[in-house]
Short mmCIF file of N, CA, C and O in Angstrom, two decimals:
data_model
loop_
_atom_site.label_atom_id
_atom_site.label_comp_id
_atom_site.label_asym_id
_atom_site.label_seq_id
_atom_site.Cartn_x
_atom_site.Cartn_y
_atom_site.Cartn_z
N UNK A 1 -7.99 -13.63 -20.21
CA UNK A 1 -8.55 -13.95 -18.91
C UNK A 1 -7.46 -14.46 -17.98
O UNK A 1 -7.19 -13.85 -16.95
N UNK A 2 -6.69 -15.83 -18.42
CA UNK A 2 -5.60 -16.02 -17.27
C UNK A 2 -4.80 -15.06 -17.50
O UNK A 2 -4.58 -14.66 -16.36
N UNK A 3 -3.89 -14.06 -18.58
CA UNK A 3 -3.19 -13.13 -18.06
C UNK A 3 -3.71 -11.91 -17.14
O UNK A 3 -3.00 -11.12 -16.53
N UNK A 4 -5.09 -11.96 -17.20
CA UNK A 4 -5.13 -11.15 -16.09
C UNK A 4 -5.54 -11.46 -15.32
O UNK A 4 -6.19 -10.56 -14.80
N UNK A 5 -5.61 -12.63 -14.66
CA UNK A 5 -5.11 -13.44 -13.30
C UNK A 5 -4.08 -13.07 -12.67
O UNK A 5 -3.98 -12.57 -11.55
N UNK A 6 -3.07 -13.44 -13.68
CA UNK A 6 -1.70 -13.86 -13.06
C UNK A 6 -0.91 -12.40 -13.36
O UNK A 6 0.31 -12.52 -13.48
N UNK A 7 -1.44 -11.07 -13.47
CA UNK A 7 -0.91 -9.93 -13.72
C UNK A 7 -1.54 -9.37 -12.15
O UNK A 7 -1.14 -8.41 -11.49
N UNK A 8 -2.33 -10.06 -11.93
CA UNK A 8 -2.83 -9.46 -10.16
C UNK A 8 -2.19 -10.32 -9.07
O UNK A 8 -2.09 -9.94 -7.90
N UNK A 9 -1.85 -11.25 -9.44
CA UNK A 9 -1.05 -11.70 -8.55
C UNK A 9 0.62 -11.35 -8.60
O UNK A 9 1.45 -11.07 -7.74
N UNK A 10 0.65 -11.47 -9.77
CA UNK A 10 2.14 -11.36 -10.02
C UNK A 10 2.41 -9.60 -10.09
O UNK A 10 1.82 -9.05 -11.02
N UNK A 11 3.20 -8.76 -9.26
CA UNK A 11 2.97 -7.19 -9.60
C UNK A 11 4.13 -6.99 -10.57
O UNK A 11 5.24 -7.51 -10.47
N UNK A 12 3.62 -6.02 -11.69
CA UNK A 12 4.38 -5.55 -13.05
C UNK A 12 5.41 -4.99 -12.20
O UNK A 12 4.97 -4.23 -11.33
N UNK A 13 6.96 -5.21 -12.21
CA UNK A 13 8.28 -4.53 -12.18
C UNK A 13 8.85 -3.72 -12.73
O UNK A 13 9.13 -3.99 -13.89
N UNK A 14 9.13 -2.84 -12.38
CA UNK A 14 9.72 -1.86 -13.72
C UNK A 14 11.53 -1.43 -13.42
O UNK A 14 12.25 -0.67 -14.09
N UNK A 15 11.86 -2.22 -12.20
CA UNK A 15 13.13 -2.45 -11.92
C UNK A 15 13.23 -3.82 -11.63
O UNK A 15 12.49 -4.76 -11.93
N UNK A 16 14.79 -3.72 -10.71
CA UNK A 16 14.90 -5.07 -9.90
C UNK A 16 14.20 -5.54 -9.21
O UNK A 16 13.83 -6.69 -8.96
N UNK A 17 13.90 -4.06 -8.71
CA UNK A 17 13.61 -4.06 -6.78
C UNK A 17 12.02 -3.93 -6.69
O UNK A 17 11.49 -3.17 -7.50
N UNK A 18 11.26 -4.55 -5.83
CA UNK A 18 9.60 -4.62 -5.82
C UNK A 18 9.27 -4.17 -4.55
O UNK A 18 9.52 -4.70 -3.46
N UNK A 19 8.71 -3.19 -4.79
CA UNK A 19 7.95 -2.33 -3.30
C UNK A 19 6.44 -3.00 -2.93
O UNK A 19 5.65 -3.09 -3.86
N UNK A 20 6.13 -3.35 -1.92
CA UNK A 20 4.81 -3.31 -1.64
C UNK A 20 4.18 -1.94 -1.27
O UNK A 20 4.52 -1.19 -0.35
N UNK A 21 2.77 -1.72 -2.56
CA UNK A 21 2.42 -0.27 -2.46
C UNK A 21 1.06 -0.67 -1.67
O UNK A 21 0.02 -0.28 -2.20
N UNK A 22 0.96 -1.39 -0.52
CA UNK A 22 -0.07 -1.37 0.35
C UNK A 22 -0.11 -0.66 1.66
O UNK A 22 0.92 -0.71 2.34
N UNK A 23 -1.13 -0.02 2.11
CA UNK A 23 -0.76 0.47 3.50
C UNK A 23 0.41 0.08 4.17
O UNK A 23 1.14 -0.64 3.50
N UNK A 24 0.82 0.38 5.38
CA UNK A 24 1.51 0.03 5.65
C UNK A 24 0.67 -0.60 7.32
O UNK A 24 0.01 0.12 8.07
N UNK A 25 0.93 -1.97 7.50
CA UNK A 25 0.59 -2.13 8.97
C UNK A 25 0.72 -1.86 10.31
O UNK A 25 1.90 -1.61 10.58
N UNK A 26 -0.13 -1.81 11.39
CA UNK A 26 0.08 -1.61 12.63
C UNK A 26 1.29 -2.60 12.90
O UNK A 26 1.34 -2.65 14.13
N UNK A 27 2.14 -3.27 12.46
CA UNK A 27 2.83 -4.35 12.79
C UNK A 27 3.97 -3.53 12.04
O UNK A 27 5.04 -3.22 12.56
N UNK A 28 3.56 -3.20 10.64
CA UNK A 28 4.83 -2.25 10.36
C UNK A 28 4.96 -1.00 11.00
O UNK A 28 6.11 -0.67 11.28
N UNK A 29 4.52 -0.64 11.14
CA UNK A 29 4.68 0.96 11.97
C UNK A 29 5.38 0.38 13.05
O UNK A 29 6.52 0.82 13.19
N UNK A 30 5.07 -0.40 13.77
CA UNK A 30 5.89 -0.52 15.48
C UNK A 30 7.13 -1.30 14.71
O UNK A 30 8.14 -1.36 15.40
N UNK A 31 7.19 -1.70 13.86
CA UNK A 31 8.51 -2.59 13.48
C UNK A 31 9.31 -1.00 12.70
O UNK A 31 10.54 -0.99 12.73
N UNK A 32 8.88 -0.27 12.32
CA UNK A 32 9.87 0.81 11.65
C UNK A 32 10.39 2.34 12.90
O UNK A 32 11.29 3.17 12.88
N UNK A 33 9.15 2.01 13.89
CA UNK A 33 9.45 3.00 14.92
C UNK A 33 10.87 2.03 15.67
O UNK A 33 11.61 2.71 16.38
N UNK A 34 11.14 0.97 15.57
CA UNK A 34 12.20 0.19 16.60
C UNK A 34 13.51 0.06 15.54
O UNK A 34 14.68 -0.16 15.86
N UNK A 35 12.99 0.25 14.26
CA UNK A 35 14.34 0.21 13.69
C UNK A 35 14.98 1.75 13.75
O UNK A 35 16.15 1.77 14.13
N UNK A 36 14.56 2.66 13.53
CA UNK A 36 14.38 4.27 13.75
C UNK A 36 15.13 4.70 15.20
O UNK A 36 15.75 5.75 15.38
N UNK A 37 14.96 3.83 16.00
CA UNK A 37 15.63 3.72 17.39
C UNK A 37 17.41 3.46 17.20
O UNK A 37 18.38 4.20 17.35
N UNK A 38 17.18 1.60 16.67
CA UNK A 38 18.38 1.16 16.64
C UNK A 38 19.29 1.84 14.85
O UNK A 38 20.50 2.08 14.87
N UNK A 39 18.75 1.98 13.99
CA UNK A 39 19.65 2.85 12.75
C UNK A 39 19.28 4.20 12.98
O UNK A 39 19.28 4.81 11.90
N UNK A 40 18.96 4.96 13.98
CA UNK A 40 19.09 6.19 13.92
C UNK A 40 19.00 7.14 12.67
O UNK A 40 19.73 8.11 12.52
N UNK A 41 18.22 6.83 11.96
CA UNK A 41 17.24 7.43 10.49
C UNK A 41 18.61 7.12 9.43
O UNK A 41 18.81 7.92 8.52
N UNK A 42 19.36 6.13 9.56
CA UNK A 42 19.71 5.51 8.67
C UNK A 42 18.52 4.69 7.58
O UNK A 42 18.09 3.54 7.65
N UNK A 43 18.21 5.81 6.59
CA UNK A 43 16.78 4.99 6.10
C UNK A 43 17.08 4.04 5.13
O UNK A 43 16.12 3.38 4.74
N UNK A 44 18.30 3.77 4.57
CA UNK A 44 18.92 2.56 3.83
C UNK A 44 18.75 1.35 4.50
O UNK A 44 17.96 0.45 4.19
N UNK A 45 19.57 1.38 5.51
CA UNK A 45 19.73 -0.10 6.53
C UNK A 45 17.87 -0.16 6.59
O UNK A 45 17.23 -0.98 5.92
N UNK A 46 17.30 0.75 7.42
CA UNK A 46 15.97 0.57 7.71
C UNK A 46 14.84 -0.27 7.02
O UNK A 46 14.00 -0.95 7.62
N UNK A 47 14.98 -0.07 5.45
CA UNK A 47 14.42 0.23 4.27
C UNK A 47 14.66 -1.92 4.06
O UNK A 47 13.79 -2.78 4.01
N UNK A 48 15.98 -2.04 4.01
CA UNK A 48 16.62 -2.82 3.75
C UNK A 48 15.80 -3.89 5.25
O UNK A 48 14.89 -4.64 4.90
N UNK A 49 16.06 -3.89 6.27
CA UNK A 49 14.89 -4.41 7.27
C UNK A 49 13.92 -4.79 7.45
O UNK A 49 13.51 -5.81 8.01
N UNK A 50 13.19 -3.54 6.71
CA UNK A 50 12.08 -2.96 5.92
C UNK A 50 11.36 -4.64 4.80
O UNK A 50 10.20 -4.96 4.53
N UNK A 51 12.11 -5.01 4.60
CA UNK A 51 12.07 -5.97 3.34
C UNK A 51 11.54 -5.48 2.42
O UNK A 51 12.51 -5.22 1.70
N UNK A 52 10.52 -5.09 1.78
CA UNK A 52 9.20 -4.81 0.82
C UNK A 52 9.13 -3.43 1.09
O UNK A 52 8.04 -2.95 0.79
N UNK A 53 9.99 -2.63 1.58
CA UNK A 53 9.46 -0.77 2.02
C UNK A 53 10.80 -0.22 1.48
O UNK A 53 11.85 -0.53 2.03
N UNK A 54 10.77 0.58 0.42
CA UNK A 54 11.63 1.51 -0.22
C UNK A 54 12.09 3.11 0.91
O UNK A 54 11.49 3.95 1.58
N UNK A 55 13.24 2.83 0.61
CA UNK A 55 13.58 4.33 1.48
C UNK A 55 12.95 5.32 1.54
O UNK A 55 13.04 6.00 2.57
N UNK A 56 12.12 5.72 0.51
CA UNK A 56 11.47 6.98 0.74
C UNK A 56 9.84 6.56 1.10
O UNK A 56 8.97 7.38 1.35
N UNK A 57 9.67 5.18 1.05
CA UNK A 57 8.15 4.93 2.31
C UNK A 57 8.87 5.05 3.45
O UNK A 57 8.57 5.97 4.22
N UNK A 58 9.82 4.25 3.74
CA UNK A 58 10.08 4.61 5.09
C UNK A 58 10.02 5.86 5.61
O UNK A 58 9.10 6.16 6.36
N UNK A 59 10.94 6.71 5.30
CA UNK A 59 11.04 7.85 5.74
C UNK A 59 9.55 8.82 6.08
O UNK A 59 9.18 9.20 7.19
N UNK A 60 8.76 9.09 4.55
CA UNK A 60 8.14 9.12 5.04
C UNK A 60 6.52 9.28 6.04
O UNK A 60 5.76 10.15 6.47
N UNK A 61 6.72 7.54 5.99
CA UNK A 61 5.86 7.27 6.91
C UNK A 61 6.12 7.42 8.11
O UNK A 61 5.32 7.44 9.04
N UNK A 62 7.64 7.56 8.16
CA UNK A 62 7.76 8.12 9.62
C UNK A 62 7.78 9.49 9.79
O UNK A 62 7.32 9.63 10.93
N UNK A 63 8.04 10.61 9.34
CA UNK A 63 7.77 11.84 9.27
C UNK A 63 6.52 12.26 9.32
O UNK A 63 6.13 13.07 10.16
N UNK A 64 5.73 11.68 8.32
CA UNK A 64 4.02 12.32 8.08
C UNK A 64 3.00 11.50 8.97
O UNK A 64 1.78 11.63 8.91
N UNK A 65 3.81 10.50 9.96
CA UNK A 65 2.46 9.96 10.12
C UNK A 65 3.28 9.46 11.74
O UNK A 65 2.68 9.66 12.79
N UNK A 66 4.81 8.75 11.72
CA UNK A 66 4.79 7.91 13.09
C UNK A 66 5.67 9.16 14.36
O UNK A 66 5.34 9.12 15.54
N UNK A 67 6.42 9.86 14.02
CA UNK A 67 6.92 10.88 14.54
C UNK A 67 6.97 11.37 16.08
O UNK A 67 7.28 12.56 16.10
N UNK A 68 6.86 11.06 16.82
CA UNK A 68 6.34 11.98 18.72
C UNK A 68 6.51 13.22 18.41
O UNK A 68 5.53 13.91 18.70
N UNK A 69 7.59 13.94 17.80
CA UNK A 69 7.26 15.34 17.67
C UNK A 69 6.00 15.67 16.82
O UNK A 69 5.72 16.86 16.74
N UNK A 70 5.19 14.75 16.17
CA UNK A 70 3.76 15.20 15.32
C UNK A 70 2.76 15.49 16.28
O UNK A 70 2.36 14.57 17.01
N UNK A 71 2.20 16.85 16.40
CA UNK A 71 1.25 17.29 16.96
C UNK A 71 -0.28 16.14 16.51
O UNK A 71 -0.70 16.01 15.36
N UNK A 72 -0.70 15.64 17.41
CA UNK A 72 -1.76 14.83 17.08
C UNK A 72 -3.10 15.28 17.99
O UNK A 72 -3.96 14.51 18.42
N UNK A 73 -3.05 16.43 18.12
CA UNK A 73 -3.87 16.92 19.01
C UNK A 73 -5.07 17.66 18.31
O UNK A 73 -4.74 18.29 17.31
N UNK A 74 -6.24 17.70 18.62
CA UNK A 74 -7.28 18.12 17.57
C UNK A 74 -6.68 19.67 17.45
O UNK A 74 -5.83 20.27 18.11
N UNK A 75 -7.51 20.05 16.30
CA UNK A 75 -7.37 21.40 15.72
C UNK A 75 -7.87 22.45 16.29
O UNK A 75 -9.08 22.39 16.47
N UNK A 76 -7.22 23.64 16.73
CA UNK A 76 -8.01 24.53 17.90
C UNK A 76 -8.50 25.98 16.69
O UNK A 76 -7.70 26.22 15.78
N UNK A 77 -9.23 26.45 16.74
CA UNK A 77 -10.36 27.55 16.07
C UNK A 77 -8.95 28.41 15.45
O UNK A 77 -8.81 28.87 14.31
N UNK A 78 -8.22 28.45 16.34
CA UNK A 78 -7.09 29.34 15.85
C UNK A 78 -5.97 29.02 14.98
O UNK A 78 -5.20 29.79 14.39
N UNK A 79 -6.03 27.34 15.01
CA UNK A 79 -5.33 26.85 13.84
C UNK A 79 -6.26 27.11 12.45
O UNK A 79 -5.86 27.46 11.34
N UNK A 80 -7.10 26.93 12.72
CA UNK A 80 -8.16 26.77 11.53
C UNK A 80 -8.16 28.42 10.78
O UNK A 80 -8.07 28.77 9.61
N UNK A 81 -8.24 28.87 11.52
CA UNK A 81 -8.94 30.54 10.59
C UNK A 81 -6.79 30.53 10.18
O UNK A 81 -6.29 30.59 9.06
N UNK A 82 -6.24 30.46 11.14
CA UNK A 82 -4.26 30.44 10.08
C UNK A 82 -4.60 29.69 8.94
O UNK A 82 -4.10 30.18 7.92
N UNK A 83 -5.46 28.40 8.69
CA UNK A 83 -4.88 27.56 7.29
C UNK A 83 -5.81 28.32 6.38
O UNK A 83 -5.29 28.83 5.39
N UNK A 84 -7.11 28.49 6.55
CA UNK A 84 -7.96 29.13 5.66
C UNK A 84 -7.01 30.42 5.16
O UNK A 84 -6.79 30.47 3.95
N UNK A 85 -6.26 31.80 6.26
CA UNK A 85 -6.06 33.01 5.63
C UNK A 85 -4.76 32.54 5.07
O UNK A 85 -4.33 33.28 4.18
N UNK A 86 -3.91 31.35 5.40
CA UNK A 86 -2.73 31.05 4.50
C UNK A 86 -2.90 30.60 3.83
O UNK A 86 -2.05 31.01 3.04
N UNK A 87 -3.68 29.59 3.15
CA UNK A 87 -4.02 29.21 1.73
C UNK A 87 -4.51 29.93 1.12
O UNK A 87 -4.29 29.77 -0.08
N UNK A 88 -5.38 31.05 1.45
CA UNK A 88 -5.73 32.33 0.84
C UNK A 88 -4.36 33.06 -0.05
O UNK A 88 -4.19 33.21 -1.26
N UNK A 89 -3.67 33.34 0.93
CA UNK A 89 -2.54 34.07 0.86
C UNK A 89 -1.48 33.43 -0.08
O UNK A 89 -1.05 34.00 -1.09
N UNK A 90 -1.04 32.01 0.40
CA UNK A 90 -0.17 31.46 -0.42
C UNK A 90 -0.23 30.18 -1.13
O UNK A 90 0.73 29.47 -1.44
N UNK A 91 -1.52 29.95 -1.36
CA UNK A 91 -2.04 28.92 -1.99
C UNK A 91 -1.92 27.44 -1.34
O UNK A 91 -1.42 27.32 -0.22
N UNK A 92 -2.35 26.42 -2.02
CA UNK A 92 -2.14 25.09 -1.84
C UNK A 92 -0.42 24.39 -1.66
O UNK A 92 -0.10 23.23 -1.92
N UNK A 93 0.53 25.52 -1.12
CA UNK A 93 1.54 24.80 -0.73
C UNK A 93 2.15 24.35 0.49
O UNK A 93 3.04 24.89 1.15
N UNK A 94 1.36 22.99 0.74
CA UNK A 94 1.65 22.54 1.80
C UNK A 94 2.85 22.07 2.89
O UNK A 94 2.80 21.81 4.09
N UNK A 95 3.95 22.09 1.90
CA UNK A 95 5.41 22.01 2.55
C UNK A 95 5.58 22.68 3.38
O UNK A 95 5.92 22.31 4.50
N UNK A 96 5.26 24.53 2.83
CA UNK A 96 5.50 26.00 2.63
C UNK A 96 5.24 26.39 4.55
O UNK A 96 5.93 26.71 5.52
N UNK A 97 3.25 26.00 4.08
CA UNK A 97 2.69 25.75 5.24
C UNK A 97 3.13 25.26 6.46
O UNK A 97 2.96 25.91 7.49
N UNK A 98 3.65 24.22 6.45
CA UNK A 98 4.03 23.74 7.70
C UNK A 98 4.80 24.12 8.56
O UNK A 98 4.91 23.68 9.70
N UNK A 99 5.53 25.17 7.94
CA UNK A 99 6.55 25.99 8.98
C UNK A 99 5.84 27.40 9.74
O UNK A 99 6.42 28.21 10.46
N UNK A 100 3.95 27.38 9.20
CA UNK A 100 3.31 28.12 10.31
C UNK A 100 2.79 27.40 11.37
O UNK A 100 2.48 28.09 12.35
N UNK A 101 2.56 25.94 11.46
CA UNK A 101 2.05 25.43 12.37
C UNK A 101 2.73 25.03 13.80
O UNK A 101 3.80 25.62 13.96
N UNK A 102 2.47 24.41 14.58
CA UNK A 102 3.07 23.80 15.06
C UNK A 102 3.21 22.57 15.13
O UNK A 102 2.23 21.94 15.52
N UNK A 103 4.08 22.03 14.88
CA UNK A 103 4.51 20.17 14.66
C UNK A 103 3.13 19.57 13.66
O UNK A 103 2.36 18.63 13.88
N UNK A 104 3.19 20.46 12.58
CA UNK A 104 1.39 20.07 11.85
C UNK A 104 2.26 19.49 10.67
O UNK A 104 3.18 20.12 10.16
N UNK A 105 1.85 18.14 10.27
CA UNK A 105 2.63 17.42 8.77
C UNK A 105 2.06 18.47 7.38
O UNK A 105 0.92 18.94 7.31
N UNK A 106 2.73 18.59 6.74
CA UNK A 106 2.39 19.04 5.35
C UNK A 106 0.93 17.87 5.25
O UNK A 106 0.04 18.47 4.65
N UNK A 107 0.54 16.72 5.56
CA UNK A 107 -0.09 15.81 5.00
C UNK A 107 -1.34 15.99 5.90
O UNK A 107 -2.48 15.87 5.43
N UNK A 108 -1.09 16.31 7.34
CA UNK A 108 -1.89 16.75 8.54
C UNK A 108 -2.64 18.41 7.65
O UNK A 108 -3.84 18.58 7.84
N UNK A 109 -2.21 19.05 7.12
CA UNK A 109 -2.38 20.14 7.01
C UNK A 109 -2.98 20.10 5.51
O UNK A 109 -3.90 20.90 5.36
N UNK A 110 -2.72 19.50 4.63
CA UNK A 110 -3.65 19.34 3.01
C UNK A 110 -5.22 18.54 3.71
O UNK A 110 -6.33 18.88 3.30
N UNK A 111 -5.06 17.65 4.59
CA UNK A 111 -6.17 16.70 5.16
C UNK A 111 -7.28 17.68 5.71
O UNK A 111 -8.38 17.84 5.18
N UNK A 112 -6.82 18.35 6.87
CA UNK A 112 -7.59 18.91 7.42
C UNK A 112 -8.38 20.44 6.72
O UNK A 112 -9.42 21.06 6.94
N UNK A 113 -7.10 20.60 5.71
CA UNK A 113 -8.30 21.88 4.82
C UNK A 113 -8.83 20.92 3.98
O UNK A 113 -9.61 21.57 3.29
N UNK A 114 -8.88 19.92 3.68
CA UNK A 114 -9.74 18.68 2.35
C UNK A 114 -11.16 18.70 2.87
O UNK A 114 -12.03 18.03 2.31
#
């Protein structure tokens, strides 16, 4: 019973280094869009800023989600019938995908066929 108290408070390590695997906040997002400015996708320094956010959250959460080039604009009839006949065509690979869309995240694009 108290070890599994203190196993929820305390998070299991399996290195040095301890990531927080929680969302990430409206407070972090505007704090990683201003470092992104000043380290110029230096995602080490960032990461390191970052305190608790590993290089590859940083990155990306800024790619799949904080981006200005990410199309955030609803889905028009004609995007829709492209993801249906390309997942037809070339299955569930969403990376693949994204180079038919326009500015559509691999993550934008698994979501919206989900």
């Amino acid at each position: 019973m108290i070890s599994s108290k203190i196993e929820s408070i305390i998070p299991i390590q399996n290195s040095n280094t301890s990531y927080n695997r929680s969302k990430f906040t409206a407070q972090e997002d505007r704090q990683l869009l201003i470092l992104v400015e000043i380290y110029k996708f230096n995602w080490k320094k960032i990461s390191i800023e970052m305190k608790n956010r590993s290089v590859r959250q940083c990155k990306e959460r800024y790619y799949h989600y904080l981006s200005p080039n990410i199309n955030k604009n609803d889905w028009s009839h004609e995007e829709d019938v492209l993801l249906l006949s390309s997942v037809e065509k070339y299955g569930k690979k969403w990376k693949a995908l994204e180079s038919l869309f326009n500015n559509r995240t691999e993550v934008d694009i698994r979501n919206r066929f989900n």
